[in-house]
């Protein structure tokens, strides 16, 4: 096995980051053979926002996408992104839902499950992790990288140790904002490697222009796997280009084993898709200097700009950006990823626009202070917490424990559409979308003769 391996993100993160997750299964199928021959370690192709997007915008069953890709990939591993107890949805789900989802994901073809939690609260990944192990799949536990006084080399290394104890087969460092610089990455990889002897995978975004330097420094320090995107879907808010990283490491001790010639057809195919979806691409693909100045994720920055524009208060942008660290500290320094980035940004804007800190506190932030999102990395500000929740008692247990089982009820509620457990899961996670989608799906399925289903799929997706 090559010393450095490549996970290709074109089928998940790259199109989620660049074209609002709109790539369809039909766009993917014709190139899968070539991708499978290219020598990738893994293809990240499921989870994250793809599940929702499949149904909501593409009228496709995400489960069917998984099965169709699985049927064509023999060499590379299939990898998905799972948001711990959030799965691929927008709230915490009950333990029985989490277990059933993991079971079905692996059963339908996922080899590697990357599991993370926005707050790095490992209790929120516990159930999913346990089920991944039970299903015999590769468990990759993933830390959300962030900068704060309480996120030190020691705390990340301790986290890696706990991940190993939970059965992790590998560890991912997820840098959503592209803020990890080469020097810090090398230190972080060394600190983790000193404690835990597991493969480390680096995941970053090119938003700040640092990611390929950061990968190189991380590899020098001992990281074994990197997430890259084929060049037409690389750079900007996506990953570093696969071809460039392969070339950078070629004929060294870190050779990826990928022959760049084999990437040519893959590159050509995705060039066509880039052209097809060019209207969705961001206007500017260059570096966002404000992300480097304020150390917040690109998505959070643009949300704030939009929010303030709507309120005719763009002149307050600088004040709001300065308020972000204040809010974040009061909330115990959550990593700035979905959903905490939205919460911190909204509260910072409210603090500035109302002229008084914590005068208005949205429901989500009350829930956060009540412990329903999990345990923040550091203790929260007690006075602010009191303002948010009054005399209510915050929970201290794993938030998932508070949610009663959901599967049985969903199977009933989703009748007559939930003929398979996969459909019941879809129903639980996206009730509104599922009500529209599942009947349509079954109307199509019912037209088919039994036994002709695979051919029908082939016909629906011209290869
Ligand atoms: Co990402």
Short mmCIF file of C-alpha atoms and ligand atoms in Angstrom, two decimals:
data_model
loop_
_atom_site.label_atom_id
_atom_site.label_comp_id
_atom_site.label_asym_id
_atom_site.label_seq_id
_atom_site.Cartn_x
_atom_site.Cartn_y
_atom_site.Cartn_z
CA UNK A 1 0.00 0.00 0.00
CA UNK A 2 1.40 3.45 -0.88
CA UNK A 3 2.60 5.47 2.07
CA UNK A 4 0.28 8.33 1.20
CA UNK A 5 -3.22 7.56 0.01
CA UNK A 6 -5.78 9.76 -1.73
CA UNK A 7 -9.46 10.10 -0.95
CA UNK A 8 -11.23 11.74 -3.91
CA UNK A 9 -14.02 14.11 -2.86
CA UNK A 10 -15.48 14.96 -6.30
CA UNK A 11 -18.64 12.95 -5.61
CA UNK A 12 -19.42 14.58 -2.23
CA UNK A 13 -17.59 17.51 -0.65
CA UNK A 14 -16.29 19.09 -3.86
CA UNK A 15 -19.72 19.52 -5.42
CA UNK A 16 -21.27 20.34 -2.05
CA UNK A 17 -18.69 23.12 -1.68
CA UNK A 18 -18.76 24.48 -5.23
CA UNK A 19 -22.15 23.82 -6.86
CA UNK A 20 -24.58 23.52 -3.94
CA UNK A 21 -24.53 19.68 -3.98
CA UNK A 22 -26.35 19.50 -7.31
CA UNK A 23 -24.35 16.75 -9.05
CA UNK A 24 -26.74 13.95 -10.01
CA UNK A 25 -26.19 10.21 -10.05
CA UNK A 26 -26.43 10.29 -13.84
CA UNK A 27 -23.52 12.75 -13.86
CA UNK A 28 -21.44 10.30 -11.83
CA UNK A 29 -22.13 6.88 -13.31
CA UNK A 30 -20.29 7.19 -16.65
CA UNK A 31 -16.92 7.92 -15.01
CA UNK A 32 -17.00 5.46 -12.13
CA UNK A 33 -15.03 2.72 -13.97
CA UNK A 34 -12.18 5.12 -14.66
CA UNK A 35 -12.25 6.45 -11.11
CA UNK A 36 -12.11 2.90 -9.80
CA UNK A 37 -9.03 2.17 -11.94
CA UNK A 38 -7.19 5.36 -11.01
CA UNK A 39 -5.72 4.03 -7.75
CA UNK A 40 -7.63 6.06 -5.21
CA UNK A 41 -7.75 4.75 -1.66
CA UNK A 42 -11.35 5.92 -1.28
CA UNK A 43 -14.13 7.87 -2.93
CA UNK A 44 -16.07 10.12 -0.63
CA UNK A 45 -19.49 9.90 -2.27
CA UNK A 46 -22.31 9.90 0.30
CA UNK A 47 -23.53 11.67 3.41
CA UNK A 48 -23.14 15.31 4.36
CA UNK A 49 -25.63 17.37 2.38
CA UNK A 50 -25.92 14.89 -0.51
CA UNK A 51 -28.72 12.92 1.14
CA UNK A 52 -31.07 15.88 1.48
CA UNK A 53 -30.06 17.36 -1.87
CA UNK A 54 -30.74 14.10 -3.74
CA UNK A 55 -34.41 14.18 -2.81
CA UNK A 56 -35.05 17.89 -2.47
CA UNK A 57 -33.46 19.10 -5.69
CA UNK A 58 -32.72 16.07 -7.86
CA UNK A 59 -35.76 13.86 -7.26
CA UNK A 60 -33.43 10.93 -6.60
CA UNK A 61 -33.36 8.34 -3.85
CA UNK A 62 -30.02 8.70 -2.03
CA UNK A 63 -30.12 5.01 -1.09
CA UNK A 64 -30.41 4.10 -4.73
CA UNK A 65 -27.43 6.32 -5.58
CA UNK A 66 -25.39 4.42 -3.03
CA UNK A 67 -26.37 1.04 -4.48
CA UNK A 68 -25.71 2.13 -8.06
CA UNK A 69 -22.24 3.42 -7.21
CA UNK A 70 -21.49 0.36 -5.10
CA UNK A 71 -22.29 -1.93 -8.01
CA UNK A 72 -19.60 -0.24 -10.11
CA UNK A 73 -16.73 0.28 -7.65
CA UNK A 74 -14.55 -2.75 -6.96
CA UNK A 75 -11.18 -1.33 -5.88
CA UNK A 76 -11.62 1.98 -4.11
CA UNK A 77 -13.38 2.14 -0.75
CA UNK A 78 -16.67 4.00 -0.55
CA UNK A 79 -16.67 6.62 2.16
CA UNK A 80 -19.41 8.71 3.73
CA UNK A 81 -19.63 11.65 6.12
CA UNK A 82 -21.87 11.22 9.16
CA UNK A 83 -22.61 14.03 11.63
CA UNK A 84 -22.77 11.80 14.72
CA UNK A 85 -26.19 11.79 16.36
CA UNK A 86 -27.32 14.26 13.63
CA UNK A 87 -26.72 11.61 10.94
CA UNK A 88 -27.25 13.51 7.68
CA UNK A 89 -30.13 15.63 8.95
CA UNK A 90 -30.64 18.72 11.05
CA UNK A 91 -31.32 17.62 14.61
CA UNK A 92 -30.24 14.91 17.00
CA UNK A 93 -32.03 11.62 16.36
CA UNK A 94 -32.87 8.78 18.72
CA UNK A 95 -30.36 6.01 19.29
CA UNK A 96 -32.47 3.43 17.44
CA UNK A 97 -32.56 5.71 14.39
CA UNK A 98 -28.80 6.19 14.52
CA UNK A 99 -28.16 2.45 14.75
CA UNK A 100 -30.58 1.59 11.95
CA UNK A 101 -29.10 4.29 9.71
CA UNK A 102 -25.54 3.03 10.14
CA UNK A 103 -26.70 -0.53 9.58
CA UNK A 104 -28.41 0.38 6.30
CA UNK A 105 -25.57 2.63 5.11
CA UNK A 106 -23.03 -0.16 5.55
CA UNK A 107 -25.48 -2.78 4.32
CA UNK A 108 -26.02 -0.86 1.09
CA UNK A 109 -22.30 -0.52 0.44
CA UNK A 110 -20.41 2.04 2.56
CA UNK A 111 -16.91 0.84 3.57
CA UNK A 112 -15.64 3.80 5.61
CA UNK A 113 -17.80 5.92 7.87
CA UNK A 114 -16.31 9.25 8.91
CA UNK A 115 -18.10 10.37 12.05
CA UNK A 116 -17.79 13.78 13.69
CA UNK A 117 -19.61 16.09 16.08
CA UNK A 118 -19.76 19.86 15.72
CA UNK A 119 -18.77 20.42 19.36
CA UNK A 120 -16.24 17.58 19.41
CA UNK A 121 -18.41 16.02 22.14
CA UNK A 122 -17.56 12.35 21.67
CA UNK A 123 -20.76 11.28 23.42
CA UNK A 124 -22.55 12.48 20.29
CA UNK A 125 -20.61 10.05 18.10
CA UNK A 126 -20.66 7.15 20.56
CA UNK A 127 -23.75 5.30 19.28
CA UNK A 128 -22.87 5.72 15.59
CA UNK A 129 -19.29 4.60 16.26
CA UNK A 130 -20.44 1.54 18.17
CA UNK A 131 -22.75 0.53 15.33
CA UNK A 132 -20.08 1.07 12.65
CA UNK A 133 -17.88 -1.40 14.55
CA UNK A 134 -20.76 -3.86 14.90
CA UNK A 135 -21.33 -3.73 11.14
CA UNK A 136 -17.67 -4.47 10.55
CA UNK A 137 -16.99 -1.27 8.58
CA UNK A 138 -13.97 1.04 8.88
CA UNK A 139 -14.63 3.55 11.67
CA UNK A 140 -12.99 6.88 11.06
CA UNK A 141 -13.47 9.29 13.94
CA UNK A 142 -13.02 12.88 13.04
CA UNK A 143 -12.10 16.01 15.01
CA UNK A 144 -13.43 19.42 14.01
CA UNK A 145 -10.35 21.63 13.91
CA UNK A 146 -10.71 25.09 15.35
CA UNK A 147 -8.64 27.80 16.96
CA UNK A 148 -9.33 28.84 20.56
CA UNK A 149 -7.52 29.05 23.90
CA UNK A 150 -8.97 25.67 24.90
CA UNK A 151 -8.14 23.87 21.63
CA UNK A 152 -4.51 22.99 22.22
CA UNK A 153 -2.23 20.26 20.92
CA UNK A 154 -2.85 18.43 24.18
CA UNK A 155 -6.64 18.56 23.98
CA UNK A 156 -6.61 17.32 20.37
CA UNK A 157 -4.12 14.56 21.21
CA UNK A 158 -6.26 13.50 24.20
CA UNK A 159 -9.26 13.43 21.92
CA UNK A 160 -7.39 11.15 19.51
CA UNK A 161 -6.56 8.83 22.40
CA UNK A 162 -10.24 8.62 23.35
CA UNK A 163 -11.13 7.97 19.70
CA UNK A 164 -8.76 5.04 19.66
CA UNK A 165 -10.38 3.68 22.81
CA UNK A 166 -13.75 3.96 21.04
CA UNK A 167 -12.43 1.65 18.32
CA UNK A 168 -11.39 4.13 15.62
CA UNK A 169 -9.55 2.54 12.69
CA UNK A 170 -8.26 5.94 11.59
CA UNK A 171 -8.49 9.57 12.65
CA UNK A 172 -9.43 12.54 10.50
CA UNK A 173 -8.57 16.16 11.11
CA UNK A 174 -11.40 18.16 9.60
CA UNK A 175 -10.57 21.76 8.85
CA UNK A 176 -13.79 23.12 7.35
CA UNK A 177 -12.60 26.70 7.22
CA UNK A 178 -9.13 26.05 5.79
CA UNK A 179 -7.57 27.78 8.79
CA UNK A 180 -5.03 25.11 9.64
CA UNK A 181 -1.66 26.40 8.48
CA UNK A 182 1.33 24.19 7.57
CA UNK A 183 3.30 24.79 10.77
CA UNK A 184 0.35 24.09 13.08
CA UNK A 185 -0.66 21.06 11.02
CA UNK A 186 2.78 19.49 11.41
CA UNK A 187 2.66 20.11 15.16
CA UNK A 188 -0.85 18.69 15.42
CA UNK A 189 -0.04 15.52 13.45
CA UNK A 190 3.09 14.94 15.55
CA UNK A 191 1.19 15.51 18.80
CA UNK A 192 -1.46 12.96 17.79
CA UNK A 193 1.06 10.45 16.44
CA UNK A 194 3.03 10.67 19.71
CA UNK A 195 -0.05 9.35 21.52
CA UNK A 196 -1.90 7.22 19.01
CA UNK A 197 -0.60 4.92 16.34
CA UNK A 198 -3.47 5.20 13.86
CA UNK A 199 -3.52 6.47 10.27
CA UNK A 200 -4.31 10.19 10.10
CA UNK A 201 -6.36 11.68 7.27
CA UNK A 202 -6.26 15.40 6.51
CA UNK A 203 -9.37 17.20 5.31
CA UNK A 204 -9.16 20.87 4.44
CA UNK A 205 -10.65 23.48 2.12
CA UNK A 206 -8.75 25.81 -0.20
CA UNK A 207 -10.64 28.93 0.95
CA UNK A 208 -7.54 30.55 2.42
CA UNK A 209 -5.06 29.19 -0.14
CA UNK A 210 -3.22 27.20 2.54
CA UNK A 211 -4.52 23.68 2.08
CA UNK A 212 -1.95 22.08 -0.23
CA UNK A 213 0.96 23.50 1.83
CA UNK A 214 -0.79 22.28 4.95
CA UNK A 215 -1.21 18.78 3.48
CA UNK A 216 2.47 18.64 2.53
CA UNK A 217 3.59 19.68 6.00
CA UNK A 218 1.14 17.19 7.54
CA UNK A 219 2.48 14.38 5.36
CA UNK A 220 6.06 15.22 6.35
CA UNK A 221 4.91 14.97 9.95
CA UNK A 222 3.35 11.54 9.37
CA UNK A 223 -0.19 11.91 8.01
CA UNK A 224 -1.07 9.07 5.61
CA UNK A 225 -4.25 10.04 3.80
CA UNK A 226 -5.32 13.32 2.17
CA UNK A 227 -8.66 14.48 0.79
CA UNK A 228 -8.37 16.02 -2.67
CA UNK A 229 -10.70 16.88 -5.55
CA UNK A 230 -10.07 16.33 -9.25
CA UNK A 231 -8.94 19.72 -10.59
CA UNK A 232 -12.15 20.96 -12.31
CA UNK A 233 -13.84 20.59 -8.90
CA UNK A 234 -10.87 21.71 -6.77
CA UNK A 235 -9.64 25.00 -5.27
CA UNK A 236 -11.78 27.87 -4.01
CA UNK A 237 -14.01 26.55 -1.23
CA UNK A 238 -13.28 22.94 -2.30
CA UNK A 239 -10.20 20.74 -1.71
CA UNK A 240 -6.68 20.94 -3.22
CA UNK A 241 -6.44 19.42 -6.73
CA UNK A 242 -5.83 15.66 -6.85
CA UNK A 243 -3.48 15.94 -9.85
CA UNK A 244 -1.26 18.53 -8.17
CA UNK A 245 -0.92 16.58 -4.94
CA UNK A 246 -0.19 13.38 -6.88
CA UNK A 247 2.50 15.23 -8.86
CA UNK A 248 3.93 16.92 -5.76
CA UNK A 249 4.44 13.58 -4.04
CA UNK A 250 5.42 11.49 -7.09
CA UNK A 251 8.73 9.59 -6.94
CA UNK A 252 9.21 10.48 -3.30
CA UNK A 253 8.82 8.30 -0.25
CA UNK A 254 5.25 9.57 -0.21
CA UNK A 255 4.34 8.52 -3.77
CA UNK A 256 0.58 7.98 -3.89
CA UNK A 257 0.84 5.11 -6.36
CA UNK A 258 -1.50 6.98 -8.71
CA UNK A 259 -0.40 7.28 -12.34
CA UNK A 260 -1.36 10.80 -13.37
CA UNK A 261 -2.27 9.50 -16.86
CA UNK A 262 -5.13 7.60 -15.26
CA UNK A 263 -6.53 10.83 -13.89
CA UNK A 264 -6.81 12.32 -17.36
CA UNK A 265 -10.22 10.82 -18.29
CA UNK A 266 -11.49 11.65 -14.80
CA UNK A 267 -10.36 15.25 -15.22
CA UNK A 268 -11.97 15.47 -18.67
CA UNK A 269 -15.28 14.13 -17.41
CA UNK A 270 -15.49 16.60 -14.53
CA UNK A 271 -14.45 19.47 -16.82
CA UNK A 272 -17.65 18.78 -18.71
CA UNK A 273 -19.65 18.84 -15.48
CA UNK A 274 -18.01 22.08 -14.41
CA UNK A 275 -19.20 23.59 -17.68
CA UNK A 276 -22.68 22.13 -17.17
CA UNK A 277 -23.00 23.65 -13.69
CA UNK A 278 -21.01 26.85 -14.24
CA UNK A 279 -23.97 29.05 -13.26
CA UNK A 280 -23.79 27.61 -9.75
CA UNK A 281 -20.06 28.18 -9.29
CA UNK A 282 -18.93 30.98 -6.99
CA UNK A 283 -18.15 34.19 -8.88
CA UNK A 284 -14.64 34.42 -7.47
CA UNK A 285 -12.53 31.37 -6.72
CA UNK A 286 -9.60 33.23 -5.19
CA UNK A 287 -8.53 33.54 -1.59
CA UNK A 288 -10.84 35.33 0.83
CA UNK A 289 -8.48 37.52 2.82
CA UNK A 290 -11.16 38.23 5.44
CA UNK A 291 -11.19 34.57 6.43
CA UNK A 292 -7.51 34.87 7.28
CA UNK A 293 -8.09 38.17 9.11
CA UNK A 294 -11.02 37.06 11.24
CA UNK A 295 -10.35 33.32 11.42
CA UNK A 296 -13.93 32.35 10.78
CA UNK A 297 -15.27 29.95 8.12
CA UNK A 298 -16.10 31.36 4.68
CA UNK A 299 -19.75 30.31 4.88
CA UNK A 300 -20.16 32.09 8.20
CA UNK A 301 -18.58 35.25 6.83
CA UNK A 302 -20.84 35.38 3.78
CA UNK A 303 -23.92 34.60 5.93
CA UNK A 304 -23.10 37.55 8.17
CA UNK A 305 -22.62 39.85 5.19
CA UNK A 306 -26.01 38.75 3.78
CA UNK A 307 -27.77 39.02 7.15
CA UNK A 308 -26.50 42.55 7.67
CA UNK A 309 -27.31 43.57 4.09
CA UNK A 310 -30.92 42.50 4.62
CA UNK A 311 -31.10 44.65 7.75
CA UNK A 312 -29.49 47.59 5.94
CA UNK A 313 -26.69 47.42 8.48
CA UNK A 314 -23.64 46.44 6.47
CA UNK A 315 -21.77 49.32 8.12
CA UNK A 316 -21.91 47.26 11.34
CA UNK A 317 -19.97 44.36 9.82
CA UNK A 318 -16.70 45.21 11.55
CA UNK A 319 -18.46 45.49 14.94
CA UNK A 320 -20.22 42.16 14.44
CA UNK A 321 -16.97 40.43 13.48
CA UNK A 322 -15.38 41.79 16.66
CA UNK A 323 -18.37 40.53 18.64
CA UNK A 324 -17.95 36.95 17.34
CA UNK A 325 -15.07 36.04 19.74
CA UNK A 326 -17.02 37.54 22.67
CA UNK A 327 -20.07 35.38 21.95
CA UNK A 328 -17.94 32.35 21.27
CA UNK A 329 -16.14 32.64 24.60
CA UNK A 330 -19.44 32.96 26.49
CA UNK A 331 -20.61 29.78 24.75
CA UNK A 332 -17.51 27.82 25.76
CA UNK A 333 -15.57 28.12 22.47
CA UNK A 334 -17.59 25.84 20.15
CA UNK A 335 -15.81 25.00 16.87
CA UNK A 336 -17.32 27.21 14.18
CA UNK A 337 -19.03 24.56 12.08
CA UNK A 338 -22.71 23.93 11.33
CA UNK A 339 -24.79 24.52 13.43
CA UNK A 340 -22.67 26.44 15.98
CA UNK A 341 -21.28 28.84 13.36
CA UNK A 342 -24.81 30.02 12.52
CA UNK A 343 -25.70 30.34 16.21
CA UNK A 344 -22.60 32.33 17.11
CA UNK A 345 -22.94 34.57 14.04
CA UNK A 346 -26.62 35.30 14.64
CA UNK A 347 -26.07 36.08 18.32
CA UNK A 348 -23.13 38.36 17.52
CA UNK A 349 -25.29 40.26 15.02
CA UNK A 350 -28.14 40.52 17.57
CA UNK A 351 -25.77 41.77 20.27
CA UNK A 352 -24.58 44.56 17.98
CA UNK A 353 -27.86 45.46 16.27
CA UNK A 354 -29.96 45.63 19.46
CA UNK A 355 -27.28 47.74 21.13
CA UNK A 356 -27.25 45.44 24.17
CA UNK A 357 -25.48 42.10 24.61
CA UNK A 358 -27.80 39.08 25.11
CA UNK A 359 -30.92 41.26 25.06
CA UNK A 360 -32.41 38.92 22.48
CA UNK A 361 -31.47 35.21 22.57
CA UNK A 362 -32.83 32.84 19.88
CA UNK A 363 -34.37 29.48 20.76
CA UNK A 364 -31.44 27.47 19.38
CA UNK A 365 -29.03 29.25 21.70
CA UNK A 366 -31.29 28.58 24.69
CA UNK A 367 -31.25 24.91 23.71
CA UNK A 368 -27.48 25.09 23.43
CA UNK A 369 -27.17 26.53 26.94
CA UNK A 370 -29.55 23.81 28.17
CA UNK A 371 -27.07 21.20 26.98
CA UNK A 372 -29.12 19.74 24.13
CA UNK A 373 -26.32 20.08 21.60
CA UNK A 374 -23.80 18.43 23.90
CA UNK A 375 -21.00 19.63 26.07
CA UNK A 376 -19.11 22.71 24.84
CA UNK A 377 -15.29 22.47 24.80
CA UNK A 378 -15.00 24.86 27.79
CA UNK A 379 -17.45 25.87 30.56
CA UNK A 380 -20.01 28.44 29.40
CA UNK A 381 -20.36 31.89 31.00
CA UNK A 382 -22.72 31.30 33.93
CA UNK A 383 -24.29 34.76 33.82
CA UNK A 384 -25.04 34.53 30.13
CA UNK A 385 -26.40 31.02 30.64
CA UNK A 386 -28.75 32.37 33.32
CA UNK A 387 -29.97 35.05 30.89
CA UNK A 388 -30.63 32.37 28.30
CA UNK A 389 -32.36 29.67 30.35
CA UNK A 390 -33.50 31.40 33.57
CA UNK A 391 -34.13 28.85 36.29
CA UNK A 392 -34.31 25.84 34.01
CA UNK A 393 -31.86 23.07 34.82
CA UNK A 394 -29.44 22.20 31.99
CA UNK A 395 -29.06 18.52 31.12
CA UNK A 396 -25.67 16.96 31.69
CA UNK A 397 -26.25 13.54 30.12
CA UNK A 398 -25.59 12.52 26.51
CA UNK A 399 -28.29 14.45 24.59
CA UNK A 400 -29.34 11.35 22.63
CA UNK A 401 -30.52 9.75 25.90
CA UNK A 402 -33.33 12.30 26.05
CA UNK A 403 -34.83 11.27 22.73
CA UNK A 404 -37.34 8.37 22.81
CA UNK A 405 -37.12 5.65 20.12
CA UNK A 406 -38.43 6.76 16.72
CA UNK A 407 -38.23 3.89 14.25
CA UNK A 408 -41.40 1.97 15.10
CA UNK A 409 -43.61 5.04 14.95
CA UNK A 410 -41.98 6.17 11.69
CA UNK A 411 -42.67 2.78 10.09
CA UNK A 412 -46.35 3.28 10.91
CA UNK A 413 -46.54 6.97 10.02
CA UNK A 414 -44.84 6.46 6.69
CA UNK A 415 -47.33 3.84 5.51
CA UNK A 416 -47.93 2.95 2.77
CA UNK A 417 -44.61 4.35 1.59
CA UNK A 418 -42.14 2.88 4.04
CA UNK A 419 -41.88 -0.62 2.63
CA UNK A 420 -38.18 -0.68 3.51
CA UNK A 421 -36.36 0.49 6.65
CA UNK A 422 -34.40 2.92 4.42
CA UNK A 423 -37.65 4.74 3.66
CA UNK A 424 -38.57 4.99 7.33
CA UNK A 425 -35.15 6.55 7.99
CA UNK A 426 -35.69 9.04 5.19
CA UNK A 427 -39.09 9.82 6.72
CA UNK A 428 -37.62 10.52 10.16
CA UNK A 429 -34.82 12.72 8.91
CA UNK A 430 -36.69 14.73 6.28
CA UNK A 431 -40.41 14.49 7.08
CA UNK A 432 -41.49 17.34 4.80
CA UNK A 433 -39.40 16.30 1.81
CA UNK A 434 -40.23 12.61 2.29
CA UNK A 435 -43.99 13.24 2.15
CA UNK A 436 -43.52 14.56 -1.34
CA UNK A 437 -40.71 12.29 -2.46
CA UNK A 438 -41.65 8.79 -1.30
CA UNK A 439 -45.06 8.62 -3.04
CA UNK A 440 -43.41 9.75 -6.28
CA UNK A 441 -40.68 7.18 -5.87
CA UNK A 442 -43.17 4.38 -5.36
CA UNK A 443 -45.28 5.49 -8.27
CA UNK A 444 -42.19 4.93 -10.41
CA UNK A 445 -41.25 1.64 -8.76
CA UNK A 446 -44.77 0.24 -9.13
CA UNK A 447 -44.64 0.66 -12.88
CA UNK A 448 -41.81 -1.81 -13.07
CA UNK A 449 -42.02 -5.55 -13.38
CA UNK A 450 -40.40 -7.43 -10.58
CA UNK A 451 -36.95 -8.58 -11.64
CA UNK A 452 -36.46 -5.76 -14.12
CA UNK A 453 -35.41 -3.22 -11.56
CA UNK A 454 -31.70 -3.16 -12.38
CA UNK A 455 -32.34 -2.66 -16.10
CA UNK A 456 -34.79 0.09 -15.26
CA UNK A 457 -32.09 1.85 -13.27
CA UNK A 458 -29.75 1.53 -16.20
CA UNK A 459 -32.33 3.05 -18.49
CA UNK A 460 -33.00 5.89 -16.08
CA UNK A 461 -29.32 6.79 -15.91
CA UNK A 462 -27.77 6.76 -19.37
CA UNK A 463 -24.20 5.57 -18.90
CO1 LIG B 1 -15.28 19.53 3.99
#
